[in-house]
Coordinates of C-alpha atoms in Angstrom, one line a residue:
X1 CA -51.2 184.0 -82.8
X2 CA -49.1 181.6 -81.1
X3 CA -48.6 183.3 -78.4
X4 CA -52.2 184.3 -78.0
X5 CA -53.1 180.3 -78.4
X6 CA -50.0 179.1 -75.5
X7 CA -51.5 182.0 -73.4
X8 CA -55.3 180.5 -73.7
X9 CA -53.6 177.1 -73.1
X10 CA -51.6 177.7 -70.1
X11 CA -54.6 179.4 -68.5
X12 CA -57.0 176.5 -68.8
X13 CA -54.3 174.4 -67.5
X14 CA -53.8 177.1 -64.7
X15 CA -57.7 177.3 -64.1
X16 CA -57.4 173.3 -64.0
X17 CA -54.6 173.4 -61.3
X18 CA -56.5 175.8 -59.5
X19 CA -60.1 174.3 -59.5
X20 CA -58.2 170.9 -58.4
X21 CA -55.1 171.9 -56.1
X22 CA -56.7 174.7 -53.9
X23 CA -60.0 172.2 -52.8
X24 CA -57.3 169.4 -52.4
X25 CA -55.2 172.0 -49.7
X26 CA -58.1 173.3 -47.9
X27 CA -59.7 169.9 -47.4
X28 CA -56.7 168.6 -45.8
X29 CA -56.0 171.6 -43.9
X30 CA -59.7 171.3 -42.4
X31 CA -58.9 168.2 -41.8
X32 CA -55.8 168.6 -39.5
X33 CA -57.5 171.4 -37.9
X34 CA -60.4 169.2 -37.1
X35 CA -58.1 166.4 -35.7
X36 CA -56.3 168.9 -33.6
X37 CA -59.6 170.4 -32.2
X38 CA -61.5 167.0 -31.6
X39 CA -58.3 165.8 -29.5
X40 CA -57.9 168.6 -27.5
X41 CA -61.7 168.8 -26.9
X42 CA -61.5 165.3 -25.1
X43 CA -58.4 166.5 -23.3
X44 CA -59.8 169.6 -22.2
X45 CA -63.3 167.9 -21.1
X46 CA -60.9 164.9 -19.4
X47 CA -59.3 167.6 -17.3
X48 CA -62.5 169.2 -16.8
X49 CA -63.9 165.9 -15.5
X50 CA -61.0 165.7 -13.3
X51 CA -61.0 169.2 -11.6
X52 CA -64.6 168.7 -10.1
X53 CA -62.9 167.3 -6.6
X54 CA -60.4 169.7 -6.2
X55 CA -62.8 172.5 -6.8
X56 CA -65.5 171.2 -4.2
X57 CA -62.4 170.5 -2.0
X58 CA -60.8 174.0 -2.8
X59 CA -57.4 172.0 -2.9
X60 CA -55.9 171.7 -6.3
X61 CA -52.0 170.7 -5.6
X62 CA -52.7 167.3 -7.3
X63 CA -54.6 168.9 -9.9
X64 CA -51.8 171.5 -10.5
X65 CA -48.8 168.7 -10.5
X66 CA -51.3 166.8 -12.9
X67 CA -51.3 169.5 -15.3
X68 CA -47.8 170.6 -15.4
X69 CA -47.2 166.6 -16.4
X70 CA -49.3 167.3 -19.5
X71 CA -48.3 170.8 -20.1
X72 CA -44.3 169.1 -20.2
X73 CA -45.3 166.2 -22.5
X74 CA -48.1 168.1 -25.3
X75 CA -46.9 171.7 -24.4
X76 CA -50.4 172.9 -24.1
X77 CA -51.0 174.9 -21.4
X78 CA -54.3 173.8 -19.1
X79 CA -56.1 176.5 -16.8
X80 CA -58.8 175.7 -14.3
X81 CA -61.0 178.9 -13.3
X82 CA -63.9 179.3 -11.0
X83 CA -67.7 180.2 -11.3
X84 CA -66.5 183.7 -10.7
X85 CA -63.4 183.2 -13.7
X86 CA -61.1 182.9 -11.1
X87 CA -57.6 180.8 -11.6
X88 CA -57.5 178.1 -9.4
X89 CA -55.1 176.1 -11.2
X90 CA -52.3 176.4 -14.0
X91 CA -49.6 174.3 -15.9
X92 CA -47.0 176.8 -16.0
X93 CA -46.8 180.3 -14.0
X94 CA -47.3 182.7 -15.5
X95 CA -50.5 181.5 -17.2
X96 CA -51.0 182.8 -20.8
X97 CA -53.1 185.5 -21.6
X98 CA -56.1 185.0 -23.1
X99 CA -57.4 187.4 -25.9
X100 CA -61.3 188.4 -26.5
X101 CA -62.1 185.9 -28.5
X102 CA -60.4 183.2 -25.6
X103 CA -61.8 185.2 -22.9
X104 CA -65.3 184.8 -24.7
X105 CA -65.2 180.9 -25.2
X106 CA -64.5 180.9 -21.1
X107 CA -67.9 182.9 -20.3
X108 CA -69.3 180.2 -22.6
X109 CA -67.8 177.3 -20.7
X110 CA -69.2 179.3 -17.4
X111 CA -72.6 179.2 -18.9
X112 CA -72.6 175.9 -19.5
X113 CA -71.7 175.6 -23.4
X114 CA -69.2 173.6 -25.0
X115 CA -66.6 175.3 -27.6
X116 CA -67.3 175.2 -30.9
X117 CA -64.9 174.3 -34.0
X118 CA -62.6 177.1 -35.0
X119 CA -63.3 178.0 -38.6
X120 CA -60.5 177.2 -40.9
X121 CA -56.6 178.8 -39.3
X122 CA -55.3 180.9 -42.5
X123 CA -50.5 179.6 -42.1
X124 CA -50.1 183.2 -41.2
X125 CA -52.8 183.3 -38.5
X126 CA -50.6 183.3 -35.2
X127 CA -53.5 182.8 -32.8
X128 CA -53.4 179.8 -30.5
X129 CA -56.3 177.4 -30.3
X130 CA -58.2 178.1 -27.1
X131 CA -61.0 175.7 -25.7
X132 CA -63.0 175.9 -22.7
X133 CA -65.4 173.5 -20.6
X134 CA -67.3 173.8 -18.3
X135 CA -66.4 172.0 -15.0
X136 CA -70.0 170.2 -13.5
X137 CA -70.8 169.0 -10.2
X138 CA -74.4 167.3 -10.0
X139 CA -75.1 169.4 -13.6
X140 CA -74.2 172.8 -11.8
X141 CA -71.3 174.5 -13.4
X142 CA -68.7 175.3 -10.9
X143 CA -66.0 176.4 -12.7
X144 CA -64.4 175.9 -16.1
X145 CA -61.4 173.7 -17.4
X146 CA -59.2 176.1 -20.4
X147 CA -56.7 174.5 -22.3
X148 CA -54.4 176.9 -25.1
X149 CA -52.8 174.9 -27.7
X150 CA -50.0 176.3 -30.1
X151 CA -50.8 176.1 -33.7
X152 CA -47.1 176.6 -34.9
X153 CA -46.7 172.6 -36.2
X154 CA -50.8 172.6 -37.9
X155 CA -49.6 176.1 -39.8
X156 CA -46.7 174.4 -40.7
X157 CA -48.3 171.5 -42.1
X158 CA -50.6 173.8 -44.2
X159 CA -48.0 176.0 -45.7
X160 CA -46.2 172.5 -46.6
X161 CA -49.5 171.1 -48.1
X162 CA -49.5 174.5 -50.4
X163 CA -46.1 174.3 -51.0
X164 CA -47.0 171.4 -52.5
X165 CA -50.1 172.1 -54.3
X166 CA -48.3 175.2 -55.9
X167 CA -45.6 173.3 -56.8
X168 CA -47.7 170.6 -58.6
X169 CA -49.6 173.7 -60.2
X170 CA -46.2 175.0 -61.5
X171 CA -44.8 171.5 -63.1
X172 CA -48.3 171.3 -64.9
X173 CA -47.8 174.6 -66.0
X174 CA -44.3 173.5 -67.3
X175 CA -45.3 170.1 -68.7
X176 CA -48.3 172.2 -70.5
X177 CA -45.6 174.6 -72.1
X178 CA -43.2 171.2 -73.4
X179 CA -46.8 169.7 -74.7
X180 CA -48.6 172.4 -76.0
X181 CA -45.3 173.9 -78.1
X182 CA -45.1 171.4 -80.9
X183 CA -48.9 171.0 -81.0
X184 CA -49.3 175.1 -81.2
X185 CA -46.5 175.2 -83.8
X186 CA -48.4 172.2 -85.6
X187 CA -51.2 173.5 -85.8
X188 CA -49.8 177.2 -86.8
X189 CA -47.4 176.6 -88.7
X190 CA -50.4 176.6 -92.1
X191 CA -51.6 179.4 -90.7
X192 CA -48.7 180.7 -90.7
X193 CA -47.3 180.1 -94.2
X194 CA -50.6 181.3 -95.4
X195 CA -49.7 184.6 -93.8
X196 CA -46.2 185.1 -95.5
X197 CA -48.0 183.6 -98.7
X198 CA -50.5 186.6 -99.1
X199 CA -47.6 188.9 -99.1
X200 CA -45.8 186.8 -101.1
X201 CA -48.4 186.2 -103.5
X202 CA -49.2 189.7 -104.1
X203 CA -45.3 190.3 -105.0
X204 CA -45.7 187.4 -107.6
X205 CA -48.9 188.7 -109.4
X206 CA -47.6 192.3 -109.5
X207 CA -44.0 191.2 -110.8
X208 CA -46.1 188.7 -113.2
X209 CA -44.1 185.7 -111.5
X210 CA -45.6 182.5 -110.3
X211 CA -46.6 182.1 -106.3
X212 CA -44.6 180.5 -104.2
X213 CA -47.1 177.4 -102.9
X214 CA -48.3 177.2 -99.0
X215 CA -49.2 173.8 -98.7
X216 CA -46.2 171.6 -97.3
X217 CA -48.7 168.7 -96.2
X218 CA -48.5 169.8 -92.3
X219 CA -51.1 170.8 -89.6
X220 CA -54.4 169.2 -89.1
X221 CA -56.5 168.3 -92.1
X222 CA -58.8 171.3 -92.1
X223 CA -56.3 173.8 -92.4
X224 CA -54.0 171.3 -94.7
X225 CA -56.9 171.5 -97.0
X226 CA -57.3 175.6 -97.0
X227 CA -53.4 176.0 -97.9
X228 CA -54.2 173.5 -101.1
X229 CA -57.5 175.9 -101.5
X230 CA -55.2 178.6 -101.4
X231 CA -52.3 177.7 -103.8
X232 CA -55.3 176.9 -106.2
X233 CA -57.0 180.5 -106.3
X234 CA -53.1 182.0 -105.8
X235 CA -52.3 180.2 -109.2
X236 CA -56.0 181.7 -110.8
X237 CA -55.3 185.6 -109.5
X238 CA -51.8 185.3 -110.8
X239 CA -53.1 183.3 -114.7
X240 CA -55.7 186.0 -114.7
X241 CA -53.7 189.2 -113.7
X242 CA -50.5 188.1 -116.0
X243 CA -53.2 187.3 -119.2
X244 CA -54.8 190.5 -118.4
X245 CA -51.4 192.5 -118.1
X246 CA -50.3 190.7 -121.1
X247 CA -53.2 191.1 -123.5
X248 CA -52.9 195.2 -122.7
X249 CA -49.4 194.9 -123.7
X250 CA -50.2 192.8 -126.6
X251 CA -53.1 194.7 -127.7
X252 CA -51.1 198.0 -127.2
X253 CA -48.4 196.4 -129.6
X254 CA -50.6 194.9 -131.9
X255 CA -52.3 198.2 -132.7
X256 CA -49.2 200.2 -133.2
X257 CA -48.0 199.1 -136.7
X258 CA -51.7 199.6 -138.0
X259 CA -52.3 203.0 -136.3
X260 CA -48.9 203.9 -137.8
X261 CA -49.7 202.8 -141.4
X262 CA -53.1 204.9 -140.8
X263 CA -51.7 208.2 -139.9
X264 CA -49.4 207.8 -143.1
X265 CA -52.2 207.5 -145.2
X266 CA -53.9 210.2 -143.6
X267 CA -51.0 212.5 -144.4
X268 CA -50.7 211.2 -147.6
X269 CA -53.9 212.2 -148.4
X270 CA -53.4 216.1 -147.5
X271 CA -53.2 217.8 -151.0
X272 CA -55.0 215.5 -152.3
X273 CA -58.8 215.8 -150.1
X274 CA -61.7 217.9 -151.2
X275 CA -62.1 221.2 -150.0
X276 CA -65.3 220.1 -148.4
X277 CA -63.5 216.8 -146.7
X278 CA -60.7 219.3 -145.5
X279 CA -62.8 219.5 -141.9
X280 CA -62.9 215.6 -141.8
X281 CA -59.5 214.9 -142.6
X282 CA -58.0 216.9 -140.2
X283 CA -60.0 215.6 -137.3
X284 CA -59.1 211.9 -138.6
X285 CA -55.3 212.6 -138.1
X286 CA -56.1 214.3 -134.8
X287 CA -58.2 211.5 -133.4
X288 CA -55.0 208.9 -134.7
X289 CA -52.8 211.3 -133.1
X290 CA -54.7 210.8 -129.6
X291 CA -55.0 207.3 -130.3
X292 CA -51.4 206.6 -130.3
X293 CA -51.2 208.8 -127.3
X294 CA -53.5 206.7 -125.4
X295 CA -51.6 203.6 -126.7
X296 CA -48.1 204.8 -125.7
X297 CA -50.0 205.8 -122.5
X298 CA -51.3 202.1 -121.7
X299 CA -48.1 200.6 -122.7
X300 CA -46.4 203.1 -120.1
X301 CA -49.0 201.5 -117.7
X302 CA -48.5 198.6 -118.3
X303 CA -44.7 198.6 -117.6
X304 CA -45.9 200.4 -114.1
X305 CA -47.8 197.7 -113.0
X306 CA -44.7 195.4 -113.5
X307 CA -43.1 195.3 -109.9
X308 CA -39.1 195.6 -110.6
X309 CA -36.4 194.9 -107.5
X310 CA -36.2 197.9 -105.2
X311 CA -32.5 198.7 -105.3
X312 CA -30.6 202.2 -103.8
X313 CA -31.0 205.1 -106.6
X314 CA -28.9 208.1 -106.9
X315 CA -31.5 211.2 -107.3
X316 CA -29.1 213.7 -108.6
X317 CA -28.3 212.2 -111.9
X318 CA -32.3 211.1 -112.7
X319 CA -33.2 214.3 -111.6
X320 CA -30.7 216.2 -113.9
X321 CA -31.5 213.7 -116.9
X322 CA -35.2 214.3 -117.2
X323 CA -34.1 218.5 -116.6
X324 CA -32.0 218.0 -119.8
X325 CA -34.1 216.3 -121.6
X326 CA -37.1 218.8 -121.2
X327 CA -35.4 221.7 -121.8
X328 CA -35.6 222.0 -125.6
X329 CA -39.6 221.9 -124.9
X330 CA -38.8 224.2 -122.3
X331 CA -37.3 226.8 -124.2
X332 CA -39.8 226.3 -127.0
X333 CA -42.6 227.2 -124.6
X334 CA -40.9 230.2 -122.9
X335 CA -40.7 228.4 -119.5
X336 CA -38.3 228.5 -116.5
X337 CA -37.2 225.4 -115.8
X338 CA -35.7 225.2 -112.0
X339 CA -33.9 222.8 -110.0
X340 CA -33.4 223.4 -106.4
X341 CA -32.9 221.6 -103.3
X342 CA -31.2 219.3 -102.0
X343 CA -28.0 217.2 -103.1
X344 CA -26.3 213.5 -102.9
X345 CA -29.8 212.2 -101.9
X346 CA -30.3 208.4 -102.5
X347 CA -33.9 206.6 -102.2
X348 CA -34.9 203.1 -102.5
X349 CA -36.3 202.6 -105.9
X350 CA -36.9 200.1 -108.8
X351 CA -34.3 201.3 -111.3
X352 CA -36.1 204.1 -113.6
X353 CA -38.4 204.8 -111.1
X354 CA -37.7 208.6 -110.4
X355 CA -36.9 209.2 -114.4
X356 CA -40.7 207.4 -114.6
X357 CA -42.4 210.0 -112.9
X358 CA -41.0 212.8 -113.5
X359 CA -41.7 212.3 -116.9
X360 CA -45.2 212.0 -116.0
X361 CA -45.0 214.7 -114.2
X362 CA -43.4 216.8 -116.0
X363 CA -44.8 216.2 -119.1
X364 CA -48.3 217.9 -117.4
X365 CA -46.4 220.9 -115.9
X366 CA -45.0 222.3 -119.3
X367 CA -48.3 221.0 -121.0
X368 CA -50.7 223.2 -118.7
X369 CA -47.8 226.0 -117.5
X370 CA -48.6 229.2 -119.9
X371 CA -45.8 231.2 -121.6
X372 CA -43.4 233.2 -119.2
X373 CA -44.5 230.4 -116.3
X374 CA -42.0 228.5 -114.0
X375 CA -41.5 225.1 -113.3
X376 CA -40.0 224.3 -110.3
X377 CA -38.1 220.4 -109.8
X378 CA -37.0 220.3 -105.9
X379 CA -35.2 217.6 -104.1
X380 CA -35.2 217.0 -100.6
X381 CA -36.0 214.9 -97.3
X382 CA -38.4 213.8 -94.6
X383 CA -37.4 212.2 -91.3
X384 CA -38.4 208.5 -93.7
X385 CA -38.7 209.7 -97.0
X386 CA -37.3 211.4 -100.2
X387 CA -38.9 214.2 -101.4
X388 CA -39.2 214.8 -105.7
X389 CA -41.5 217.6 -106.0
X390 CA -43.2 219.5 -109.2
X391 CA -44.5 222.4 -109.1
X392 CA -45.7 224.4 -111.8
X393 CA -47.8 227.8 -112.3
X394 CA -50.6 226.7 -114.4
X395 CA -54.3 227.0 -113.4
X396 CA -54.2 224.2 -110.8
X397 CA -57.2 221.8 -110.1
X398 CA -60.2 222.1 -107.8
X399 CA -59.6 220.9 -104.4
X400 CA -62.6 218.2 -105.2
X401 CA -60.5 216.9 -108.0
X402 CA -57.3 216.1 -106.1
X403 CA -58.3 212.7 -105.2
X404 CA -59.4 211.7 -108.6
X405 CA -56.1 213.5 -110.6
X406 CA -54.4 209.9 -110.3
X407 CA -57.4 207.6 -112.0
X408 CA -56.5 206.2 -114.9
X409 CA -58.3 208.4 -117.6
X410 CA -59.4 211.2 -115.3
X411 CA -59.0 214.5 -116.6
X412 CA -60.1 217.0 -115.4
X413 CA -63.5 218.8 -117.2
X414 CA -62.1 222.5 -117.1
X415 CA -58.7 221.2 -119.1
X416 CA -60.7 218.3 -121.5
X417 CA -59.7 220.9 -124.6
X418 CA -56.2 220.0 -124.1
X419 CA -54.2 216.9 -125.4
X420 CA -53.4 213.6 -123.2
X421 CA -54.5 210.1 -122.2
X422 CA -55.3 211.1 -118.3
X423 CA -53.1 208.3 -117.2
X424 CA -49.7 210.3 -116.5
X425 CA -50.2 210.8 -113.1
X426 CA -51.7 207.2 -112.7
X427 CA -48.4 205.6 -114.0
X428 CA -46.8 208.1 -111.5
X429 CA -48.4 207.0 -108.5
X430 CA -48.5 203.9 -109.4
X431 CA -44.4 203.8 -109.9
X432 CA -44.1 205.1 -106.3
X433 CA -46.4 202.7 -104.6
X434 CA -44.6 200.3 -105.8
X435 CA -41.5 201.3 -104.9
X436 CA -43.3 201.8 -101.2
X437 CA -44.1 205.3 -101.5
X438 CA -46.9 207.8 -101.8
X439 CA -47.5 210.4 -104.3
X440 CA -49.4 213.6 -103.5
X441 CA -51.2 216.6 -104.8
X442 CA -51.0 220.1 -103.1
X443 CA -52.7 223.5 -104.1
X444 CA -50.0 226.1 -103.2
X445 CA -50.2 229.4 -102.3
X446 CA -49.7 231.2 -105.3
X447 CA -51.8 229.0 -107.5
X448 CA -50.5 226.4 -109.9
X449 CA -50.3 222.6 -108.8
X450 CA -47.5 221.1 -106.7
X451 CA -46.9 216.6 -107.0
X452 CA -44.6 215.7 -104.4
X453 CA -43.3 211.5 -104.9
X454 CA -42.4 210.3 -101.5
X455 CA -39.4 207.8 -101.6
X456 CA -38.1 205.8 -99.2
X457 CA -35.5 206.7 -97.7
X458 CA -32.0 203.9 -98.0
X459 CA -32.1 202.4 -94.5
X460 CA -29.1 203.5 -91.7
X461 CA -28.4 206.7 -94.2
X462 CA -28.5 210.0 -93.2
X463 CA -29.5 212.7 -95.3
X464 CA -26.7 215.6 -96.3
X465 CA -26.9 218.7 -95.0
X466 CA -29.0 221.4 -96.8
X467 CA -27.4 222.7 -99.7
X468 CA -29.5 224.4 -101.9
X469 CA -28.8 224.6 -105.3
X470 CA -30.4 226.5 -108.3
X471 CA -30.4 226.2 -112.0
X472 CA -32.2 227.8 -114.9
X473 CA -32.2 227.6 -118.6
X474 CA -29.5 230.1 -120.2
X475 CA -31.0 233.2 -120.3
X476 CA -33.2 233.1 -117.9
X477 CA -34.1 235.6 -115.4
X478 CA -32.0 235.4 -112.0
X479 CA -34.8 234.9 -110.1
X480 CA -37.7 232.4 -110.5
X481 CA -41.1 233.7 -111.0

């Protein structure tokens, strides 16, 4: 925006040098040009004047020796012609050539018509300035006087005079650029700040700190007034978000110890319930089993939505610590559980990120893979990112639902018979956009459902070679389904 606002300044200034310096140089050169062609008018009539005698005489050795005088002192040649366009008399030998529009300004003369004013001489018109009078005796034109005057010294004068002009033009143009600086950077510089402070302030609301405040008291009082504006609703968003954020948390926490006592009464009570409260009971510990579910699921939320510092994360070991620790439901369910890919990958992560969502993740793929299923855990790269992908060989989703799998509480209605909050892949995604990634949902060929978490990769690092790697639970087939 600076630039943008030195750019608009330096052209109004250029505009203003313009409008002012180019008038200023033509005037004057129009003026030279006029003084040049009103003086050698009354030379040229002067020596038209004197020529009428030595035409009617037909002897023009005094008129010749008069001309070559002037032609020595002005160097401007003078020509004498007759009715006919004869030369009857020069200043210097050979006489100069005219060209058409010279040769047209004589049949004026001839015809009894004075020149007329040149229009204005461009500095790189080389032309010289040709007049022509007619030469009278008793108002009968007998002949015409021609002088040809070099324009080397008025071109000269002009290209000086926009020398200058240009030169003026280019110091205002400097003295613009030393103003205009510290008044642009003046009055950017809130503008500025309140820039970096929305970035800044987003950090701080998701990481639950307080904003860093825009207002330093500079720029001019409008703007000096919106930075104050600002730090005021930047301090509200932040109260609000971090009282929201902690009431969850707090509520989460709070409900905990009671839900707990519940569900020990509730199995307490088995034995001892009527046969015809039986039904009831058992859908009362079910409906405190989901409810701690939910809560552990908002408290897992919660801790997402806490922004952590993004630091370099060795994949290997997160991805082999989540493997091991969802083996034993692994086994129980009769699933495959396979690791392949890459190796010695490192993103950039907040610390627990990866082991974060792949509990998510995983956590759904054993949940909805059926007995004798596979699911697959593979590591690998992008030309920016790091690749941890899922995939698993239950019954999928509907291509309409992959947008919505990641809203908090979605589920979706073909799986609603099946145990869960609907917020594991919501505190997935959420993990890797804040670590400045993407997650996403693919339908692969072969069914089942595939989540890929896009990492970044660690900057000036380049990814290993491929070396694929394999495992499986003891036991397990050789090949994956």
């Amino acid at each position: 925006m600076r630039t943008r606002l030195l750019v608009i300044v330096l052209f109004l200034v250029g505009l203003l040098a313009v409008g002012l310096g180019v008038p200023l140089a033509l005037s004057n050169a129009q003026a030279n040009q006029l003084e040049l062609f009103t003086d050698r008018l009354t030379d040229t009539i002067f020596y038209a004047s004197l020529a009428e005698r030595p035409i009617t005489e037909a002897d023009t050795t005094g008129l010749e020796q008069e001309l070559a005088r002037y032609d020595a002192v002005y160097g401007v040649a003078v020509m004498v012609v007759d009715r006919n366009g004869q030369l009857v008399a020069t200043s210097r030998h050979p006489p100069p050539v005219l060209d058409e529009a010279g040769r047209e300004r004589v049949e004026l003369a001839l015809a009894n018509r004075r020149s007329e004013a040149y229009p204005p001489l461009l500095p790189w018109d080389e032309r010289p300035l040709v007049l022509a009078e007619p030469v009278l005796v008793d108002t009968e034109v007998r002949g015409a006087t021609i002088t040809v005057s070099p324009t080397a010294a008025l071109r000269a004068e002009e290209v000086r005079v926009w020398s200058l002009v240009a030169a003026a033009g280019l110091l205002a143009l400097a003295m613009a650029v030393l103003v205009a600086l510290p008044i642009v950077r003046w009055i950017l510089r809130p503008v500025r700040r309140l820039d970096e402070g929305t970035g800044r302030v987003a950090a701080a609301v998701l990481a639950g700190a307080g904003a860093e405040p825009v207002a330093d008291g500079s720029g001019p009082p409008e703007l000096r007034r919106l930075s104050v504006s600002f730090d005021r609703m930047a301090e509200t968003v932040t109260q609000a978000y971090a009282a929201q954020r902690a009431f969850v948390a707090d509520a989460s926490h709070q409900l905990r110890n009671p839900l707990t006592a519940l569900r020990l009464r509730l199995s307490n009570l088995e034995g001892h319930v009527d046969g015809s409260a039986i039904e009831d009971h058992m859908a009362a510990l079910e409906e405190a089993d989901r409810l701690s579910t939910l809560l552990d699921g908002l408290l897992a939320l919660a801790r997402a939505e806490r922004t952590a510092p993004v630091v370099v994360v060795e994949v290997d070991p997160a991805v082999a610590d989540r493997i091991d620790a969802w083996r034993p439901l692994a086994e129980h369910t009769g699933l495959q559980l396979v690791r392949c890919g890459r190796r010695g990958l490192r993103a950039a992560a907040s610390a627990g990120a990866i082991e974060t969502v792949l509990d998510a993740v995983l956590d759904n793929a054993v949940k909805f893979s059926p007995p004798g299923g596979t699911v697959t855990v593979r590591t690998g790269t992008t030309p920016t990112h790091v690749e941890v992908a899922v995939r698993d060989t239950g019954p999928g989703l509907a291509p309409e639902e992959l947008e919505r799998a990641t809203d908090r509480f979605w589920r979706s209605p073909a799986q609603s018979n099946v145990d869960g909050s609907g917020l594991g892949l919501a505190i997935a995604a959420r993990t890797v956009e804040l670590a400045g990634g993407e997650l996403r949902l693919e339908l692969p060929a072969g069914g089942g459902l595939q989540v890929i978490a896009l990492l970044p990769q660690v900057p000036g690092e380049e990814p290993d070679g491929e070396q694929p790697v394999v495992e499986r639970e003891a036991g397990m087939p050789s090949s994956p389904a």
